[in-house]
DNA sequence: GTTGATGATTGTGT
DNA sequence: ACACAATCATCAAC
């Protein structure tokens, strides 16, 4: 790039070689003019000096630029001013522009506007959904809470947990916003600083608006990657919080005694085919104050556990069979039962009654409720269509 | 603290 | 989509 010119050590008298007025360029080590050269043969760019002279002149300027950082602030400022006023400056500037154009093109190809990072979009969406990002006091948190608890019955202390959750969430939220603000502020400050620098530099070297733009974009990219990290850790914090407070599995609540009773009554009174239809599930859910999916879960668990250890459930089965039998004889004293036993074309005859007189504990007696393969009889028929609640008067009141 | 009960989740099969 | 089976995580009694 820059070829160092041989220094002649000719002394301060050559200081005005740059044609710089006043005090600048007076130092010996900056004077590179050869004594053998005559000013008269100068031609070249301005047409007043010859080629040799011009080249050396350029060399002088470049040399001065190179050494400008070694000088004191005042000296450097003075030199800068001198350089700006130098007659060669426009020419040098245009050369620099040309070089820049060439290198700039290759750089530009490398980094055209990249598509938005999908991960960042996901993070943003999540933070928005959780109520961390987005408008203040948004319904996000509440929505998240309700979404998380929709699968389970609202327990009495749920509101207390929610307030705890909310306070923790808002804590995260405020930290997130503070940090974000800090980053943004730092980004703005740094951008301004860099832009000022570039503007300053544009006096001595070509700095295109596009270059400034690119520099700003680079800065923003860097800062946004930091912001992404912030978002990521915020998301993690929210997830942990959620799992801690809202995971239904963690906050399992036993169903009320009454609800369990209703479910058990249905189960044992439909033991031959304990697969409630969708409507029956809805009805049971309503009666128990739980969701349909909880009813499904309960029946799923009950079937499997009953099947695994019929003996253990024998007593319970007898109890509910008795209840059901009593209920049918004396009228319905258990208003919550699906009450399918009354005209049970299918249920009672095949289930509840039998328990009253089948004491065998090892479970073999139940083979006639279940098929030999362990499946319930009727399981293969369409579950909902053949549901034993066909005759039940669900809206008994 | 241990243990059995229980509601929920997950993976698999149909 | 639903059921089953295994498993997890919590509750509740001791």
Tab-separated table of C-alpha atoms (C1' of nucleotides) in Angstrom:
chain	number	residue	atom	x	y	z
A	1	UNK	CA	0.000	0.000	0.000
A	2	UNK	CA	1.913	2.984	1.230
A	3	UNK	CA	5.516	3.118	0.240
A	4	UNK	CA	7.679	4.856	2.738
A	5	UNK	CA	9.683	7.525	1.058
A	6	UNK	CA	13.330	7.777	1.953
A	7	UNK	CA	13.829	10.431	4.493
A	8	UNK	CA	16.469	12.939	3.723
A	9	UNK	CA	16.690	14.684	7.001
A	10	UNK	CA	16.827	17.962	5.316
A	11	UNK	CA	15.585	19.978	8.131
A	12	UNK	CA	12.634	22.165	8.836
A	13	UNK	CA	13.143	24.264	5.835
A	14	UNK	CA	11.283	21.771	3.767
A	15	UNK	CA	8.251	22.126	5.881
A	16	UNK	CA	6.236	23.946	3.306
A	17	UNK	CA	6.498	21.202	0.818
A	18	UNK	CA	2.860	20.423	1.090
A	19	UNK	CA	2.021	23.905	0.321
A	20	UNK	CA	0.341	24.007	3.601
A	21	UNK	CA	0.086	27.367	5.016
A	22	UNK	CA	1.271	28.147	8.457
A	23	UNK	CA	2.566	25.872	11.114
A	24	UNK	CA	1.785	22.404	10.004
A	25	UNK	CA	4.127	19.896	8.479
A	26	UNK	CA	7.112	21.556	9.951
A	27	UNK	CA	8.717	18.506	11.438
A	28	UNK	CA	11.841	17.153	9.952
A	29	UNK	CA	10.711	13.595	9.782
A	30	UNK	CA	7.810	14.597	7.660
A	31	UNK	CA	9.856	16.308	5.102
A	32	UNK	CA	10.564	13.979	2.289
A	33	UNK	CA	11.434	16.307	-0.483
A	34	UNK	CA	14.581	15.424	-2.309
A	35	UNK	CA	16.899	18.326	-2.677
A	36	UNK	CA	17.703	17.423	-6.232
A	37	UNK	CA	14.208	18.113	-7.380
A	38	UNK	CA	13.259	21.462	-8.742
A	39	UNK	CA	9.967	23.009	-8.283
A	40	UNK	CA	10.014	24.163	-11.795
A	41	UNK	CA	9.412	20.731	-13.265
A	42	UNK	CA	6.258	20.197	-11.333
A	43	UNK	CA	3.361	19.307	-13.532
A	44	UNK	CA	0.941	16.393	-13.158
A	45	UNK	CA	-2.491	16.587	-11.696
A	46	UNK	CA	-2.717	20.272	-11.412
A	47	UNK	CA	-0.618	20.739	-14.461
A	48	UNK	CA	1.890	22.781	-12.613
A	49	UNK	CA	4.279	20.071	-11.520
A	50	UNK	CA	5.843	17.073	-13.187
A	51	UNK	CA	4.965	13.430	-12.425
A	52	UNK	CA	7.840	12.786	-10.095
A	53	UNK	CA	7.088	15.720	-7.999
A	54	UNK	CA	3.436	14.809	-7.811
A	55	UNK	CA	4.105	11.292	-6.713
A	56	UNK	CA	6.371	12.480	-4.007
A	57	UNK	CA	3.815	15.001	-3.003
A	58	UNK	CA	1.247	12.266	-2.594
A	59	UNK	CA	3.781	10.326	-0.666
A	60	UNK	CA	4.205	13.243	1.631
A	61	UNK	CA	0.547	13.468	2.283
A	62	UNK	CA	0.178	9.773	2.937
A	63	UNK	CA	3.152	9.848	5.187
A	64	UNK	CA	1.609	12.618	7.170
A	65	UNK	CA	-1.639	10.739	7.433
A	66	UNK	CA	0.265	7.727	8.696
A	67	UNK	CA	2.031	9.643	11.352
A	68	UNK	CA	-0.868	11.734	12.431
A	69	UNK	CA	-1.694	9.371	15.259
A	70	UNK	CA	1.756	9.779	16.751
A	71	UNK	CA	1.240	13.430	17.283
A	72	UNK	CA	-0.358	15.391	19.991
A	73	UNK	CA	-3.963	16.374	19.674
A	74	UNK	CA	-3.200	19.942	18.756
A	75	UNK	CA	-0.648	18.948	16.217
A	76	UNK	CA	-2.927	16.366	14.755
A	77	UNK	CA	-5.790	18.810	14.529
A	78	UNK	CA	-3.578	21.314	12.857
A	79	UNK	CA	-2.313	18.754	10.441
A	80	UNK	CA	-5.803	17.605	9.711
A	81	UNK	CA	-6.782	21.095	8.896
A	82	UNK	CA	-3.742	21.447	6.709
A	83	UNK	CA	-4.543	18.255	4.882
A	84	UNK	CA	-8.070	19.345	4.319
A	85	UNK	CA	-6.849	22.461	2.706
A	86	UNK	CA	-4.232	20.764	0.628
A	87	UNK	CA	-4.567	21.128	-3.082
A	88	UNK	CA	-4.065	17.404	-3.618
A	89	UNK	CA	-6.888	16.484	-1.362
A	90	UNK	CA	-9.629	16.332	-4.006
A	91	UNK	CA	-7.548	14.043	-6.156
A	92	UNK	CA	-6.608	11.763	-3.304
A	93	UNK	CA	-10.144	11.778	-2.148
A	94	UNK	CA	-11.427	10.657	-5.518
A	95	UNK	CA	-8.889	7.845	-5.618
A	96	UNK	CA	-9.986	6.712	-2.208
A	97	UNK	CA	-13.547	6.893	-3.399
A	98	UNK	CA	-12.724	4.662	-6.298
A	99	UNK	CA	-10.992	2.095	-4.141
A	100	UNK	CA	-13.812	2.233	-1.700
A	101	UNK	CA	-16.354	1.674	-4.402
A	102	UNK	CA	-14.561	-1.471	-5.452
A	103	UNK	CA	-14.112	-2.925	-1.994
A	104	UNK	CA	-17.519	-1.761	-0.935
A	105	UNK	CA	-19.161	-3.720	-3.709
A	106	UNK	CA	-17.623	-6.975	-2.606
A	107	UNK	CA	-18.585	-6.302	0.970
A	108	UNK	CA	-22.094	-5.416	0.053
A	109	UNK	CA	-22.616	-8.722	-1.648
A	110	UNK	CA	-21.763	-10.540	1.510
A	111	UNK	CA	-24.407	-9.085	3.680
A	112	UNK	CA	-27.574	-8.079	2.039
A	113	UNK	CA	-30.549	-7.783	4.276
A	114	UNK	CA	-30.987	-11.165	5.902
A	115	UNK	CA	-34.441	-12.542	6.554
A	116	UNK	CA	-35.755	-12.095	10.051
A	117	UNK	CA	-34.558	-14.771	12.382
A	118	UNK	CA	-37.447	-17.200	12.920
A	119	UNK	CA	-36.196	-17.989	16.381
A	120	UNK	CA	-36.369	-14.349	17.304
A	121	UNK	CA	-39.884	-14.195	15.948
A	122	UNK	CA	-40.811	-17.150	18.097
A	123	UNK	CA	-39.282	-15.554	21.157
A	124	UNK	CA	-41.103	-12.327	20.466
A	125	UNK	CA	-44.384	-14.117	20.043
A	126	UNK	CA	-43.915	-16.052	23.196
A	127	UNK	CA	-43.014	-13.015	25.250
A	128	UNK	CA	-46.025	-11.300	23.820
A	129	UNK	CA	-48.269	-14.227	24.640
A	130	UNK	CA	-46.937	-14.452	28.157
A	131	UNK	CA	-47.579	-10.782	28.686
A	132	UNK	CA	-43.926	-9.970	29.242
A	133	UNK	CA	-43.528	-8.009	26.069
A	134	UNK	CA	-46.254	-5.896	24.574
A	135	UNK	CA	-48.595	-3.407	26.198
A	136	UNK	CA	-48.456	-2.840	29.907
A	137	UNK	CA	-50.950	-4.695	32.028
A	138	UNK	CA	-51.989	-6.725	29.067
A	139	UNK	CA	-54.245	-9.703	29.357
A	140	UNK	CA	-51.385	-11.945	28.408
A	141	UNK	CA	-50.591	-13.146	31.859
A	142	UNK	CA	-54.181	-13.649	32.701
A	143	UNK	CA	-54.708	-15.453	29.446
A	144	UNK	CA	-51.777	-17.696	30.150
A	145	UNK	CA	-53.083	-18.431	33.584
A	146	UNK	CA	-56.529	-19.243	32.388
A	147	UNK	CA	-55.147	-21.340	29.590
A	148	UNK	CA	-53.000	-23.268	31.965
A	149	UNK	CA	-55.753	-23.859	34.435
A	150	UNK	CA	-58.502	-24.547	31.981
A	151	UNK	CA	-57.709	-28.222	32.095
A	152	UNK	CA	-58.249	-28.375	35.792
A	153	UNK	CA	-60.951	-27.303	38.161
A	154	UNK	CA	-60.404	-24.000	39.831
A	155	UNK	CA	-59.317	-24.689	43.331
A	156	UNK	CA	-60.167	-22.198	46.037
A	157	UNK	CA	-56.563	-21.170	46.509
A	158	UNK	CA	-55.964	-20.761	42.829
A	159	UNK	CA	-56.518	-17.034	42.969
A	160	UNK	CA	-53.833	-16.784	45.603
A	161	UNK	CA	-51.435	-18.745	43.438
A	162	UNK	CA	-52.340	-16.595	40.490
A	163	UNK	CA	-51.508	-13.407	42.311
A	164	UNK	CA	-48.198	-14.919	43.294
A	165	UNK	CA	-47.645	-15.950	39.725
A	166	UNK	CA	-48.609	-12.540	38.468
A	167	UNK	CA	-46.288	-10.741	40.830
A	168	UNK	CA	-43.420	-12.973	39.806
A	169	UNK	CA	-44.280	-12.474	36.181
A	170	UNK	CA	-44.384	-8.724	36.521
A	171	UNK	CA	-41.029	-8.920	38.245
A	172	UNK	CA	-39.626	-10.697	35.236
A	173	UNK	CA	-41.393	-8.226	33.037
A	174	UNK	CA	-39.892	-5.210	34.734
A	175	UNK	CA	-36.406	-6.701	34.656
A	176	UNK	CA	-36.865	-7.476	31.020
A	177	UNK	CA	-37.981	-3.960	30.189
A	178	UNK	CA	-35.247	-2.338	32.227
A	179	UNK	CA	-32.600	-4.401	30.537
A	180	UNK	CA	-34.127	-3.833	27.152
A	181	UNK	CA	-34.210	-0.124	27.742
A	182	UNK	CA	-30.595	-0.177	28.858
A	183	UNK	CA	-29.584	-2.000	25.728
A	184	UNK	CA	-31.523	0.354	23.550
A	185	UNK	CA	-30.009	3.350	25.197
A	186	UNK	CA	-26.533	1.936	24.883
A	187	UNK	CA	-27.215	1.110	21.278
A	188	UNK	CA	-28.384	4.620	20.515
A	189	UNK	CA	-25.445	6.143	22.303
A	190	UNK	CA	-22.975	3.963	20.564
A	191	UNK	CA	-24.595	4.546	17.198
A	192	UNK	CA	-24.471	8.288	17.682
A	193	UNK	CA	-20.886	8.060	18.735
A	194	UNK	CA	-19.898	6.011	15.725
A	195	UNK	CA	-21.843	8.266	13.399
A	196	UNK	CA	-20.087	11.294	14.806
A	197	UNK	CA	-16.788	9.612	14.335
A	198	UNK	CA	-17.620	8.702	10.785
A	199	UNK	CA	-18.813	12.188	10.076
A	200	UNK	CA	-15.606	13.516	11.452
A	201	UNK	CA	-13.622	11.067	9.393
A	202	UNK	CA	-15.555	11.904	6.287
A	203	UNK	CA	-13.563	15.090	6.107
A	204	UNK	CA	-10.363	13.202	5.480
A	205	UNK	CA	-11.606	10.062	3.843
A	206	UNK	CA	-14.635	9.200	1.795
A	207	UNK	CA	-17.481	8.022	3.936
A	208	UNK	CA	-20.620	7.433	1.982
A	209	UNK	CA	-24.038	7.641	3.557
A	210	UNK	CA	-24.455	4.028	2.617
A	211	UNK	CA	-21.401	3.137	4.610
A	212	UNK	CA	-22.750	4.930	7.628
A	213	UNK	CA	-25.975	3.119	7.135
A	214	UNK	CA	-24.175	-0.172	7.008
A	215	UNK	CA	-22.204	0.606	10.092
A	216	UNK	CA	-25.377	1.479	11.930
A	217	UNK	CA	-26.913	-1.749	10.742
A	218	UNK	CA	-23.927	-3.689	12.027
A	219	UNK	CA	-24.198	-2.026	15.406
A	220	UNK	CA	-27.899	-2.721	15.539
A	221	UNK	CA	-27.315	-6.322	14.628
A	222	UNK	CA	-24.823	-6.725	17.404
A	223	UNK	CA	-27.129	-5.164	19.911
A	224	UNK	CA	-30.097	-7.131	18.722
A	225	UNK	CA	-28.172	-10.330	19.210
A	226	UNK	CA	-27.660	-9.286	22.792
A	227	UNK	CA	-31.339	-8.524	23.013
A	228	UNK	CA	-32.100	-11.950	21.659
A	229	UNK	CA	-30.120	-13.426	24.477
A	230	UNK	CA	-32.075	-11.346	26.904
A	231	UNK	CA	-35.313	-12.520	25.357
A	232	UNK	CA	-34.160	-16.075	25.491
A	233	UNK	CA	-33.327	-15.977	29.153
A	234	UNK	CA	-36.569	-14.159	29.871
A	235	UNK	CA	-38.465	-16.895	28.088
A	236	UNK	CA	-36.658	-19.484	30.120
A	237	UNK	CA	-37.524	-17.669	33.313
A	238	UNK	CA	-41.166	-17.498	32.307
A	239	UNK	CA	-41.234	-21.158	31.430
A	240	UNK	CA	-39.750	-22.092	34.769
A	241	UNK	CA	-42.241	-19.847	36.502
A	242	UNK	CA	-45.079	-21.397	34.599
A	243	UNK	CA	-44.036	-24.910	35.303
A	244	UNK	CA	-43.597	-24.012	38.914
A	245	UNK	CA	-46.925	-22.318	39.389
A	246	UNK	CA	-49.209	-23.469	36.706
A	247	UNK	CA	-48.301	-26.981	35.757
A	248	UNK	CA	-51.467	-28.814	36.568
A	249	UNK	CA	-49.458	-31.903	37.236
A	250	UNK	CA	-47.574	-30.194	39.986
A	251	UNK	CA	-50.686	-28.647	41.413
A	252	UNK	CA	-52.747	-31.765	41.358
A	253	UNK	CA	-55.849	-31.530	43.452
A	254	UNK	CA	-57.909	-34.493	44.346
A	255	UNK	CA	-61.447	-34.273	43.145
A	256	UNK	CA	-64.052	-33.593	45.735
A	257	UNK	CA	-65.554	-36.547	47.493
A	258	UNK	CA	-68.834	-35.865	45.858
A	259	UNK	CA	-67.267	-35.775	42.418
A	260	UNK	CA	-65.485	-39.050	42.993
A	261	UNK	CA	-68.740	-40.530	44.146
A	262	UNK	CA	-70.535	-39.470	41.014
A	263	UNK	CA	-67.809	-40.891	38.839
A	264	UNK	CA	-67.623	-44.106	40.785
A	265	UNK	CA	-71.377	-44.544	40.650
A	266	UNK	CA	-71.290	-44.206	36.932
A	267	UNK	CA	-68.317	-46.495	36.614
A	268	UNK	CA	-69.702	-49.316	38.699
A	269	UNK	CA	-73.161	-49.026	37.329
A	270	UNK	CA	-71.718	-49.334	33.848
A	271	UNK	CA	-69.065	-51.818	34.693
A	272	UNK	CA	-69.869	-53.963	31.726
A	273	UNK	CA	-69.026	-51.081	29.482
A	274	UNK	CA	-67.477	-48.218	31.391
A	275	UNK	CA	-67.033	-45.975	28.409
A	276	UNK	CA	-69.178	-42.920	28.798
A	277	UNK	CA	-70.201	-41.225	25.611
A	278	UNK	CA	-69.261	-37.669	24.911
A	279	UNK	CA	-72.610	-36.459	26.192
A	280	UNK	CA	-72.349	-38.600	29.304
A	281	UNK	CA	-68.884	-37.227	29.933
A	282	UNK	CA	-70.177	-33.721	29.599
A	283	UNK	CA	-72.967	-34.446	32.008
A	284	UNK	CA	-70.582	-36.039	34.482
A	285	UNK	CA	-68.204	-33.155	34.115
A	286	UNK	CA	-70.982	-30.744	34.871
A	287	UNK	CA	-72.072	-32.694	37.900
A	288	UNK	CA	-68.544	-32.994	39.246
A	289	UNK	CA	-67.414	-29.514	38.420
A	290	UNK	CA	-64.525	-30.774	36.354
A	291	UNK	CA	-63.725	-30.793	32.680
A	292	UNK	CA	-64.633	-33.414	30.131
A	293	UNK	CA	-61.013	-34.333	29.667
A	294	UNK	CA	-60.694	-34.833	33.400
A	295	UNK	CA	-63.624	-37.166	33.217
A	296	UNK	CA	-61.872	-39.001	30.423
A	297	UNK	CA	-58.692	-39.146	32.461
A	298	UNK	CA	-60.558	-40.428	35.435
A	299	UNK	CA	-62.250	-43.186	33.481
A	300	UNK	CA	-59.001	-44.068	31.771
A	301	UNK	CA	-57.228	-44.362	35.095
A	302	UNK	CA	-60.129	-46.151	36.706
A	303	UNK	CA	-60.473	-48.740	33.988
A	304	UNK	CA	-56.810	-49.547	33.987
A	305	UNK	CA	-56.506	-49.655	37.740
A	306	UNK	CA	-59.628	-51.652	38.156
A	307	UNK	CA	-58.486	-54.131	35.588
A	308	UNK	CA	-55.071	-54.420	37.174
A	309	UNK	CA	-56.381	-55.216	40.563
A	310	UNK	CA	-60.005	-56.164	40.542
A	311	UNK	CA	-59.765	-57.675	43.980
A	312	UNK	CA	-58.772	-54.455	45.511
A	313	UNK	CA	-61.778	-52.689	44.061
A	314	UNK	CA	-64.211	-55.416	45.053
A	315	UNK	CA	-65.332	-53.709	48.181
A	316	UNK	CA	-65.803	-50.441	46.440
A	317	UNK	CA	-67.698	-52.148	43.673
A	318	UNK	CA	-70.020	-53.797	46.138
A	319	UNK	CA	-70.579	-50.553	47.912
A	320	UNK	CA	-71.603	-48.708	44.811
A	321	UNK	CA	-73.660	-51.619	43.570
A	322	UNK	CA	-75.513	-51.507	46.835
A	323	UNK	CA	-75.996	-47.807	46.561
A	324	UNK	CA	-77.291	-48.118	43.070
A	325	UNK	CA	-79.602	-50.903	44.022
A	326	UNK	CA	-80.941	-48.890	46.903
A	327	UNK	CA	-81.309	-45.940	44.685
A	328	UNK	CA	-83.419	-47.829	42.230
A	329	UNK	CA	-85.607	-49.327	44.903
A	330	UNK	CA	-86.253	-46.238	46.983
A	331	UNK	CA	-86.065	-43.590	44.402
A	332	UNK	CA	-83.106	-41.565	43.559
A	333	UNK	CA	-81.404	-40.434	46.721
A	334	UNK	CA	-78.241	-39.609	44.925
A	335	UNK	CA	-79.113	-36.775	42.662
A	336	UNK	CA	-75.750	-36.779	41.029
A	337	UNK	CA	-75.802	-40.183	39.510
A	338	UNK	CA	-76.340	-40.414	35.833
A	339	UNK	CA	-79.267	-42.520	36.900
A	340	UNK	CA	-79.008	-44.963	34.118
A	341	UNK	CA	-79.903	-47.814	36.378
A	342	UNK	CA	-83.567	-47.170	36.533
A	343	UNK	CA	-84.436	-48.713	33.241
A	344	UNK	CA	-80.991	-50.115	32.728
A	345	UNK	CA	-81.407	-52.231	29.715
A	346	UNK	CA	-77.703	-52.798	29.713
A	347	UNK	CA	-75.971	-51.417	32.662
A	348	UNK	CA	-77.351	-52.600	35.930
A	349	UNK	CA	-78.262	-56.016	34.709
A	350	UNK	CA	-74.749	-56.590	33.622
A	351	UNK	CA	-72.836	-54.897	36.342
A	352	UNK	CA	-73.972	-53.547	39.629
A	353	UNK	CA	-76.182	-56.430	40.596
A	354	UNK	CA	-73.578	-58.984	40.043
A	355	UNK	CA	-71.279	-57.557	42.637
A	356	UNK	CA	-73.728	-58.195	45.363
A	357	UNK	CA	-73.111	-61.834	45.076
A	358	UNK	CA	-69.695	-62.311	43.645
A	359	UNK	CA	-67.219	-62.306	46.449
A	360	UNK	CA	-64.300	-63.966	44.797
A	361	UNK	CA	-61.377	-61.730	45.438
A	362	UNK	CA	-58.841	-62.885	42.949
A	363	UNK	CA	-60.628	-61.131	40.191
A	364	UNK	CA	-61.525	-64.114	38.105
A	365	UNK	CA	-65.181	-63.580	38.631
A	366	UNK	CA	-65.057	-60.444	36.611
A	367	UNK	CA	-64.224	-62.268	33.489
A	368	UNK	CA	-67.722	-61.783	32.362
A	369	UNK	CA	-67.494	-58.091	32.562
A	370	UNK	CA	-64.359	-58.124	30.602
A	371	UNK	CA	-63.482	-60.316	27.724
A	372	UNK	CA	-60.834	-62.942	28.102
A	373	UNK	CA	-58.304	-60.665	26.503
A	374	UNK	CA	-58.774	-58.204	29.294
A	375	UNK	CA	-60.872	-55.834	27.270
A	376	UNK	CA	-64.293	-54.836	28.309
A	377	UNK	CA	-67.119	-56.443	26.449
A	378	UNK	CA	-68.581	-54.054	23.986
A	379	UNK	CA	-65.361	-52.154	23.751
A	380	UNK	CA	-65.197	-53.009	20.108
A	381	UNK	CA	-68.495	-51.525	19.326
A	382	UNK	CA	-68.610	-47.803	18.722
A	383	UNK	CA	-68.060	-46.378	22.170
A	384	UNK	CA	-70.279	-43.390	21.987
A	385	UNK	CA	-73.077	-44.857	19.956
A	386	UNK	CA	-73.523	-47.874	22.114
A	387	UNK	CA	-72.993	-46.038	25.278
A	388	UNK	CA	-75.060	-47.436	28.082
A	389	UNK	CA	-76.481	-44.118	28.987
A	390	UNK	CA	-78.906	-44.467	26.147
A	391	UNK	CA	-81.920	-44.530	28.382
A	392	UNK	CA	-80.777	-42.270	31.086
A	393	UNK	CA	-82.622	-39.198	32.021
A	394	UNK	CA	-79.621	-36.997	32.446
A	395	UNK	CA	-81.569	-33.900	33.160
A	396	UNK	CA	-83.269	-35.505	36.078
A	397	UNK	CA	-84.098	-32.181	37.594
B	1	DG	C1'	-40.120	-39.548	55.862
B	2	DT	C1'	-42.692	-43.384	53.818
B	3	DT	C1'	-46.255	-45.175	51.292
B	4	DG	C1'	-50.463	-45.806	48.805
B	5	DA	C1'	-53.828	-43.177	46.181
B	6	DT	C1'	-54.717	-40.364	42.476
B	7	DG	C1'	-54.878	-36.940	38.643
B	8	DA	C1'	-52.134	-35.842	34.618
B	9	DT	C1'	-48.961	-36.761	30.903
B	10	DT	C1'	-46.698	-39.371	27.419
B	11	DG	C1'	-45.871	-42.941	24.074
B	12	DT	C1'	-47.985	-46.426	21.429
B	13	DG	C1'	-51.451	-48.964	18.985
B	14	DT	C1'	-55.735	-49.214	16.491
C	1	DA	C1'	-59.505	-39.486	17.840
C	2	DC	C1'	-59.604	-42.587	21.323
C	3	DA	C1'	-58.006	-46.103	24.583
C	4	DC	C1'	-54.422	-48.360	26.952
C	5	DA	C1'	-50.257	-48.758	29.618
C	6	DA	C1'	-46.533	-46.847	31.874
C	7	DT	C1'	-44.963	-43.231	34.303
C	8	DC	C1'	-44.672	-38.848	36.750
C	9	DA	C1'	-45.783	-35.724	40.431
C	10	DT	C1'	-48.433	-34.589	44.040
C	11	DC	C1'	-51.637	-35.401	47.880
C	12	DA	C1'	-52.828	-37.293	52.191
C	13	DA	C1'	-52.684	-40.540	55.802
C	14	DC	C1'	-49.621	-42.690	58.838
